[in-house]
Short mmCIF file of C-alpha atoms in Angstrom, two decimals:
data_model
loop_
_atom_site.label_atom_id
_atom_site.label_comp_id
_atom_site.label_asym_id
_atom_site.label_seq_id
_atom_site.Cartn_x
_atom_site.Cartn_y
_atom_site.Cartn_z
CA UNK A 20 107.85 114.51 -150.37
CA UNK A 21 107.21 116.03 -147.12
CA UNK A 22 104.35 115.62 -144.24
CA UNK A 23 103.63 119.20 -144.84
CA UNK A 24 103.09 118.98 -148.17
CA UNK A 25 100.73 115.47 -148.48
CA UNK A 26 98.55 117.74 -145.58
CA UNK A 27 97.66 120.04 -147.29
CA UNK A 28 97.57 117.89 -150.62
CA UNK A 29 94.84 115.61 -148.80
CA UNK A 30 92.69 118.72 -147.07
CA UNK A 31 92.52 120.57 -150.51
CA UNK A 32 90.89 117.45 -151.67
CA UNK A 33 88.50 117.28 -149.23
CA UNK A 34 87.35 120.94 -149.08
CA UNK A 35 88.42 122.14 -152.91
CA UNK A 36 88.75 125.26 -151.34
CA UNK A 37 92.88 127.14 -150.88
CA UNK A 38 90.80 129.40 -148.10
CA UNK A 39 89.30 126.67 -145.78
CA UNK A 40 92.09 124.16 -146.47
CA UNK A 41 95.00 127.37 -144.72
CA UNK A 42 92.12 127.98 -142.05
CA UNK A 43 92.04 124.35 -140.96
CA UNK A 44 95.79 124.07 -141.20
CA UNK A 45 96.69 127.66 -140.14
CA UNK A 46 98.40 128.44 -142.94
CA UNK A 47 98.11 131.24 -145.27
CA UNK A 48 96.83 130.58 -148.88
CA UNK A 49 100.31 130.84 -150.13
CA UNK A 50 101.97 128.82 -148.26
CA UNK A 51 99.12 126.13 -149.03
CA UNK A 52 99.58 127.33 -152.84
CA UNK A 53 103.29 126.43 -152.47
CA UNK A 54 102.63 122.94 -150.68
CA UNK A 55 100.68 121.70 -153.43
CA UNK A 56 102.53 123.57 -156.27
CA UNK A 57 106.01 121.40 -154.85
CA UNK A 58 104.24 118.30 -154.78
CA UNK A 59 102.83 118.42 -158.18
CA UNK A 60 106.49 119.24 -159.60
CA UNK A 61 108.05 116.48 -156.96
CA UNK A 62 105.35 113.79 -158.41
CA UNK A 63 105.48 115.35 -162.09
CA UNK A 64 101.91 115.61 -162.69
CA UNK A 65 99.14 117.81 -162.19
CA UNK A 66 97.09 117.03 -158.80
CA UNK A 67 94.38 120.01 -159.12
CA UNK A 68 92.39 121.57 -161.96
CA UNK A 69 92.26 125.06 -160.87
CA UNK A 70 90.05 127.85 -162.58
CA UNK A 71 89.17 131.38 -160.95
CA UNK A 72 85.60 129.91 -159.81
CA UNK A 73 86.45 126.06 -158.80
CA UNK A 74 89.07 123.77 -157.64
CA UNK A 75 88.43 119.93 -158.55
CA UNK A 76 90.94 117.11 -158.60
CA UNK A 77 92.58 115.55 -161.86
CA UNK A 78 92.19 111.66 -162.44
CA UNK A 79 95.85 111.54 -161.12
CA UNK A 80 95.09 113.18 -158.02
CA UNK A 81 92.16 111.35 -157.34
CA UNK A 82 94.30 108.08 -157.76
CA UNK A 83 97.09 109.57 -155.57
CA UNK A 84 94.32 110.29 -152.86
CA UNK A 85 94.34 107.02 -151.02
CA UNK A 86 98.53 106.22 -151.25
CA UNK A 87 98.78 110.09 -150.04
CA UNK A 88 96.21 108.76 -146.82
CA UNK A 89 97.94 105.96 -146.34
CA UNK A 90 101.44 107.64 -146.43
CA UNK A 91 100.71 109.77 -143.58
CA UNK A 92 98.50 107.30 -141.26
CA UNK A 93 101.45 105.27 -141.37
CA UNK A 94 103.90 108.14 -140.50
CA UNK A 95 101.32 109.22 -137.54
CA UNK A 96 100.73 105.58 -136.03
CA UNK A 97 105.00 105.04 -136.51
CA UNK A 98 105.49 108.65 -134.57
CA UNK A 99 102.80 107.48 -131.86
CA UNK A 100 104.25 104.01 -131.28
CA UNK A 101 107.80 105.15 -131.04
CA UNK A 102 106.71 107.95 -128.82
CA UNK A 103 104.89 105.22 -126.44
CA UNK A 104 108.12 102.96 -126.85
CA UNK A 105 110.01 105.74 -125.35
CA UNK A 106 107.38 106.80 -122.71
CA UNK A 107 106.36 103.37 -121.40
CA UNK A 108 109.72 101.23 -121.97
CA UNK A 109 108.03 99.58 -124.75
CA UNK A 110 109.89 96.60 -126.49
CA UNK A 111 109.30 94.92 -129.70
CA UNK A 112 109.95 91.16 -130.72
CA UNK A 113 109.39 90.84 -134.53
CA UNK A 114 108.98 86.87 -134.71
CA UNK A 115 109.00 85.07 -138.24
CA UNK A 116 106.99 82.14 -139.12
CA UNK A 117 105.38 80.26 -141.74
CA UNK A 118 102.13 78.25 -141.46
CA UNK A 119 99.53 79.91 -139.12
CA UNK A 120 99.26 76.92 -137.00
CA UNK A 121 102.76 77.98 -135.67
CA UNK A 122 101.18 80.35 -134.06
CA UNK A 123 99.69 78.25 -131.27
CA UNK A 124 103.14 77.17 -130.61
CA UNK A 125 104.23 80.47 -130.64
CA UNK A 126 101.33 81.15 -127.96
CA UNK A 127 102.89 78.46 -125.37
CA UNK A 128 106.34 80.08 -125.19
CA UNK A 129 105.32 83.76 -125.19
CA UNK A 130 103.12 83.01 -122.18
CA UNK A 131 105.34 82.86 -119.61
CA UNK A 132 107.79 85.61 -121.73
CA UNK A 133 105.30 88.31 -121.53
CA UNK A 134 104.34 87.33 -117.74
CA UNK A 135 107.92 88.12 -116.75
CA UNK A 136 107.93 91.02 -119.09
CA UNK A 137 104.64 92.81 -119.22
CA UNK A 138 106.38 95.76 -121.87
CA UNK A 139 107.08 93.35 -124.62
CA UNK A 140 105.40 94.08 -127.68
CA UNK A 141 104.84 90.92 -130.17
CA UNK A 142 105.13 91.62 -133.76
CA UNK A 143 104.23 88.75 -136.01
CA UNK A 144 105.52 88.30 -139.91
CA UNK A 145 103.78 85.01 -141.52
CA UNK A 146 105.97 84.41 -145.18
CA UNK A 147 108.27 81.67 -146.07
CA UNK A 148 111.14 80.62 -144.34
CA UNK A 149 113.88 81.67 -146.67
CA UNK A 150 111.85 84.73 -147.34
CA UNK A 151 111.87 85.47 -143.70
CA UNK A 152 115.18 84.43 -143.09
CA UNK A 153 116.44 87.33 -145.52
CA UNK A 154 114.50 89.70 -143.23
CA UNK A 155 116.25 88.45 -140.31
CA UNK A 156 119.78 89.09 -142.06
CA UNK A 157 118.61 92.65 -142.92
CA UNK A 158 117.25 93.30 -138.96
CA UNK A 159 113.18 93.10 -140.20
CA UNK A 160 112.98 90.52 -137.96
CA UNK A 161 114.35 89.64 -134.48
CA UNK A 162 113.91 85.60 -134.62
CA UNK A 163 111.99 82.76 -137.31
CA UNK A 164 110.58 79.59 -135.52
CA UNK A 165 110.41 76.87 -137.66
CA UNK A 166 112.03 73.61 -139.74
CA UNK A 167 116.14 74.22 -140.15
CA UNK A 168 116.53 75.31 -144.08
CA UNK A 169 119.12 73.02 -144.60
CA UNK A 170 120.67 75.10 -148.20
CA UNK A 171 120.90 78.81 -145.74
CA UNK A 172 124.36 79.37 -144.56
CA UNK A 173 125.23 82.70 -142.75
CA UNK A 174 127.90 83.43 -140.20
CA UNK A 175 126.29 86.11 -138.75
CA UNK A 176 122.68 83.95 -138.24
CA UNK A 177 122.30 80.80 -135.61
CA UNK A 178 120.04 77.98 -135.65
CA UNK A 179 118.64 77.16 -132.00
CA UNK A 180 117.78 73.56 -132.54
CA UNK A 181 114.63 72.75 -130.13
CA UNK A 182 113.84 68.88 -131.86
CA UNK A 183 113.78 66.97 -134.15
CA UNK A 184 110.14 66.91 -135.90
CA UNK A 185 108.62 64.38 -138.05
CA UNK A 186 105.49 63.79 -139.48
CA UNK A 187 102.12 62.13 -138.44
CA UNK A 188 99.08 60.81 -139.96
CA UNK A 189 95.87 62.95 -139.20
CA UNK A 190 92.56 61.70 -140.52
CA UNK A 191 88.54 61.98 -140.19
CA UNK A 192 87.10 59.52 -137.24
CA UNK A 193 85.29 58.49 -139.88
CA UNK A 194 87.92 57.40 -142.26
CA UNK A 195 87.97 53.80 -143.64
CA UNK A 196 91.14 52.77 -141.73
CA UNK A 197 90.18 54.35 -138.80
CA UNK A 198 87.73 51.68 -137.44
CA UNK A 199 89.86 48.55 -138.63
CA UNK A 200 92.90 50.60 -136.36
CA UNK A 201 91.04 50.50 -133.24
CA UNK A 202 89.67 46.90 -133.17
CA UNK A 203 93.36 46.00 -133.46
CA UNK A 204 94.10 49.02 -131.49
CA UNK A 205 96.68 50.17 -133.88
CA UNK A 206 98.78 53.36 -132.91
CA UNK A 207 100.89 53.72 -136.10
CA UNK A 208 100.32 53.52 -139.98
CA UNK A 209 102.45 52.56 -142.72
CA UNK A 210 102.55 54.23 -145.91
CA UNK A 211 101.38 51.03 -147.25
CA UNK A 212 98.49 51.23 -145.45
CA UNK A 213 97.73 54.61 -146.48
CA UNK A 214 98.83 54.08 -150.62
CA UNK A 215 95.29 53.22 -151.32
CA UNK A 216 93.51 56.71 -149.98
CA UNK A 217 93.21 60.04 -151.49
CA UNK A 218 96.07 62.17 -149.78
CA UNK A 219 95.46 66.07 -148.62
CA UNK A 220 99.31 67.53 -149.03
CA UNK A 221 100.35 69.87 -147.16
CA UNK A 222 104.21 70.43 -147.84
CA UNK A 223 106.02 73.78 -147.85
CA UNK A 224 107.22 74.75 -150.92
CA UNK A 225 110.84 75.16 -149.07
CA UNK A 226 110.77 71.87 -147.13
CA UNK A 227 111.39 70.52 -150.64
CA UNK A 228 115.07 71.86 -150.16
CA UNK A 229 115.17 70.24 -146.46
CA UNK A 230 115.91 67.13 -145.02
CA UNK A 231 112.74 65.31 -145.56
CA UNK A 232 114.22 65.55 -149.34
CA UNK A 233 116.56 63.43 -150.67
CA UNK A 234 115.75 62.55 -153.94
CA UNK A 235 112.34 61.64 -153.51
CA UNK A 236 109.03 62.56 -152.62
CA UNK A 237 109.23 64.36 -149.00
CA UNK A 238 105.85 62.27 -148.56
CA UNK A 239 104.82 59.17 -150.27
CA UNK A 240 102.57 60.12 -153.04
CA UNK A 241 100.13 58.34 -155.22
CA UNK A 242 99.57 60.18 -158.26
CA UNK A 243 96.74 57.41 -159.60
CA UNK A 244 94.48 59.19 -157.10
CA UNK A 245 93.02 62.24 -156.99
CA UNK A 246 94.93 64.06 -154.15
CA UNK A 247 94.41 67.82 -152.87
CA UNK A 248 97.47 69.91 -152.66
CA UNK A 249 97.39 72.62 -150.01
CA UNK A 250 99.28 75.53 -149.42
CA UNK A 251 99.09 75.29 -145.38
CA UNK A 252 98.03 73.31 -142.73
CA UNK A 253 94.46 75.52 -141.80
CA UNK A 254 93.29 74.22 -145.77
CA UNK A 255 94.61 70.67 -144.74
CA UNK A 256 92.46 71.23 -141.89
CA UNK A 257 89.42 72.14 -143.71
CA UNK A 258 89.18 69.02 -146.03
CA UNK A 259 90.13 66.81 -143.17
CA UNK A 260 86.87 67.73 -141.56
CA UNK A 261 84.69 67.12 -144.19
CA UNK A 262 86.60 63.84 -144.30
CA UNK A 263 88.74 64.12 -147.58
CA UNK A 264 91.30 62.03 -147.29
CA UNK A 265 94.45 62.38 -144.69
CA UNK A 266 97.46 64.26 -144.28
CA UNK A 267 100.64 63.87 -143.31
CA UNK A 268 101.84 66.94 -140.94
CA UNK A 269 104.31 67.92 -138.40
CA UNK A 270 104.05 67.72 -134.67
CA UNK A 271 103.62 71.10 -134.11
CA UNK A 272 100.81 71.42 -136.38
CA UNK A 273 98.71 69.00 -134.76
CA UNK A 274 95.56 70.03 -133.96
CA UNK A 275 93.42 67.83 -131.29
CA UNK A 276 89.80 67.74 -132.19
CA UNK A 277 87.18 65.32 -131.38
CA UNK A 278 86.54 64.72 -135.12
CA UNK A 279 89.74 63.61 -135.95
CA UNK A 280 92.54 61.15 -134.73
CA UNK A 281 95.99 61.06 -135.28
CA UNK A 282 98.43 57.70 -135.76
CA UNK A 283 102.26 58.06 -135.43
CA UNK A 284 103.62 57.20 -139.37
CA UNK A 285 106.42 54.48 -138.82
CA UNK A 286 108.41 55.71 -141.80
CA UNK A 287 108.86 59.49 -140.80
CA UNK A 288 111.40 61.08 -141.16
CA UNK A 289 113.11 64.10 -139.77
CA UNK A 290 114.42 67.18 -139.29
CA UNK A 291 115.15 69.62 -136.76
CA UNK A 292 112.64 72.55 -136.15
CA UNK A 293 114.14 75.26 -133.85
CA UNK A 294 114.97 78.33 -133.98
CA UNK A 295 116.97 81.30 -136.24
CA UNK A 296 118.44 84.60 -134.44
CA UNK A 297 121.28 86.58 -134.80
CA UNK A 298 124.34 84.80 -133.23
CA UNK A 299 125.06 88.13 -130.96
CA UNK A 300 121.82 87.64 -129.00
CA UNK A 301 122.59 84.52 -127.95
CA UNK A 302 125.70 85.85 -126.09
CA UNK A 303 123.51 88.15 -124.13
CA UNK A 304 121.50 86.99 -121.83
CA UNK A 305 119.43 89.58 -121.19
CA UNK A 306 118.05 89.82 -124.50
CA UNK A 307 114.59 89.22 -125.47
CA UNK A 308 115.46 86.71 -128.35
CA UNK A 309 117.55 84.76 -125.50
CA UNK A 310 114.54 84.54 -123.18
CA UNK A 311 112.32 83.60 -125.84
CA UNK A 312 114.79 80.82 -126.82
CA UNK A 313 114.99 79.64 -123.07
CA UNK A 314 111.01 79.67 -122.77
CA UNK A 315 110.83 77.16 -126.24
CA UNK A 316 113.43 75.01 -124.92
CA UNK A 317 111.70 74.81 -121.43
CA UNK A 318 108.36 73.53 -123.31
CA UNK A 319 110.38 71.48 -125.50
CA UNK A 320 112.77 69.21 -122.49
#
């Protein structure tokens, strides 16, 4: 399947007409006749009813329409951004993450990145870590900032630990515990404290495999109330404002807000959140993985 042939595929379908489609591509009716004639054998079906007085398109070439436009946008906004890449020094930094509140983080270290260099081109790719991680091993991606993923093992991939994270307690202002905490000016909270309150979970689906696991619950859980489960941090967010319940949630997903507080939970635990790039970037310093890596770790001292 050529570019040649899905143009003149997708301005036959617009006019109906082999004349006007070779005068706006400036092509001869034959080689227009050809274009689409190649196509249809390529994709195996018929893409035109064609009689001596009409053209019109078949039900398969109306549903190939849209992949046809997309096709080709894609291959003309690729061709344009390589062609600035080449013309303006353009570099790209693919970063991996998981929940969007990473991104904020992200934010803080890219600041004084792209002030030092203006020509770097952010790229963002929000999926699961392991998910990410195999893009990373296949080049997709340049770096993944998150928790370690204690089970992945490569030679050729290097964990850049930054800390090690651990989870606090996030609630409404106007949460039951939250007055009793401040008239005995309470900075911490104990899961027994918490056992009797409807929970919002937020736990990543691969933190299970991490090391807030070991056999048992990453987070204490009382399944004779009626908890929410959530599937990130912004739908924590959103029932924590309308005073749910609380959740339990890394550092680096802490949000401050003047409707909610947050108390340190005395029986975290944790696990180290840094980091993933190829282990050849590391050795060169000049690299835009290594300066990103040197930006987190001057946020994180």
């Amino acid at each position: 399947m050529t570019t040649s042939q899905l143009e003149c595929f997708i301005s036959l379908a617009g006019t109906l007409n082999y004349m006007m489609t070779a005068e706006q591509l400036g092509l001869t009716q034959p080689a227009v006749s050809k274009q689409i004639q190649s196509l249809e054998t390529e994709l195996n079906c018929k893409l035109f009813n064609r009689t001596t007085r009409s053209v019109t398109l078949t039900k398969a070439g109306a549903a190939f329409l849209a992949d046809a436009n997309t096709i080709i946008d894609t291959f003309y906004h690729s061709k344009e951004r390589i062609s600035n890449y080449q013309e303006q020094e353009l570099h790209s930094l693919k970063i991996g993450y998981m929940d969007p509140h990473t991104v904020y983080l992200i934010s803080r270290i890219l600041k004084p990145l792209i002030a030092s260099k203006p020509n770097v081109i952010p790229e963002f790719t929000q999926d699961q870590t392991d998910a990410n991680l195999s893009r990373l091993v296949n080049s997709q991606l340049d770096l993944i900032i998150g928790m370690k993923d204690a089970k992945f093992v490569d030679s050729n991939i290097t964990f850049s630990k930054l800390y090690d994270e651990e989870l606090f307690c996030v609630m409404h202002k106007d949460h039951p515990l939250v007055k009793g905490f401040k008239e005995h000016k309470n900075k911490t909270v104990t899961t027994q404290d918490l056992w009797a309150y409807r929970q919002i979970i937020s736990v990543p689906p691969y933190l299970i495999r991490n090391l807030f696991s070991k056999r048992r619950y990453i987070v204490p859980v009382n399944e004779d109330i009626d908890n929410a489960i959530c599937s990130n941090a912004c739908e924590a967010y959103g029932l924590l404002l309308v005073n749910f319940g609380y959740a339990l949630l890394p550092g680096y997903e802490i949000l401050d807000h003047k409707d909610l507080v947050t108390f340190k939970w005395e029986e975290s635990p944790r696990a180290p959140f840094g980091i993933y790039t190829k282990a050849s970037v590391l050795k060169d310093k000049t690299s835009l993985e290594y300066a990103f890596i040197q930006s987190a770790k001057e946020k994180h001292r």
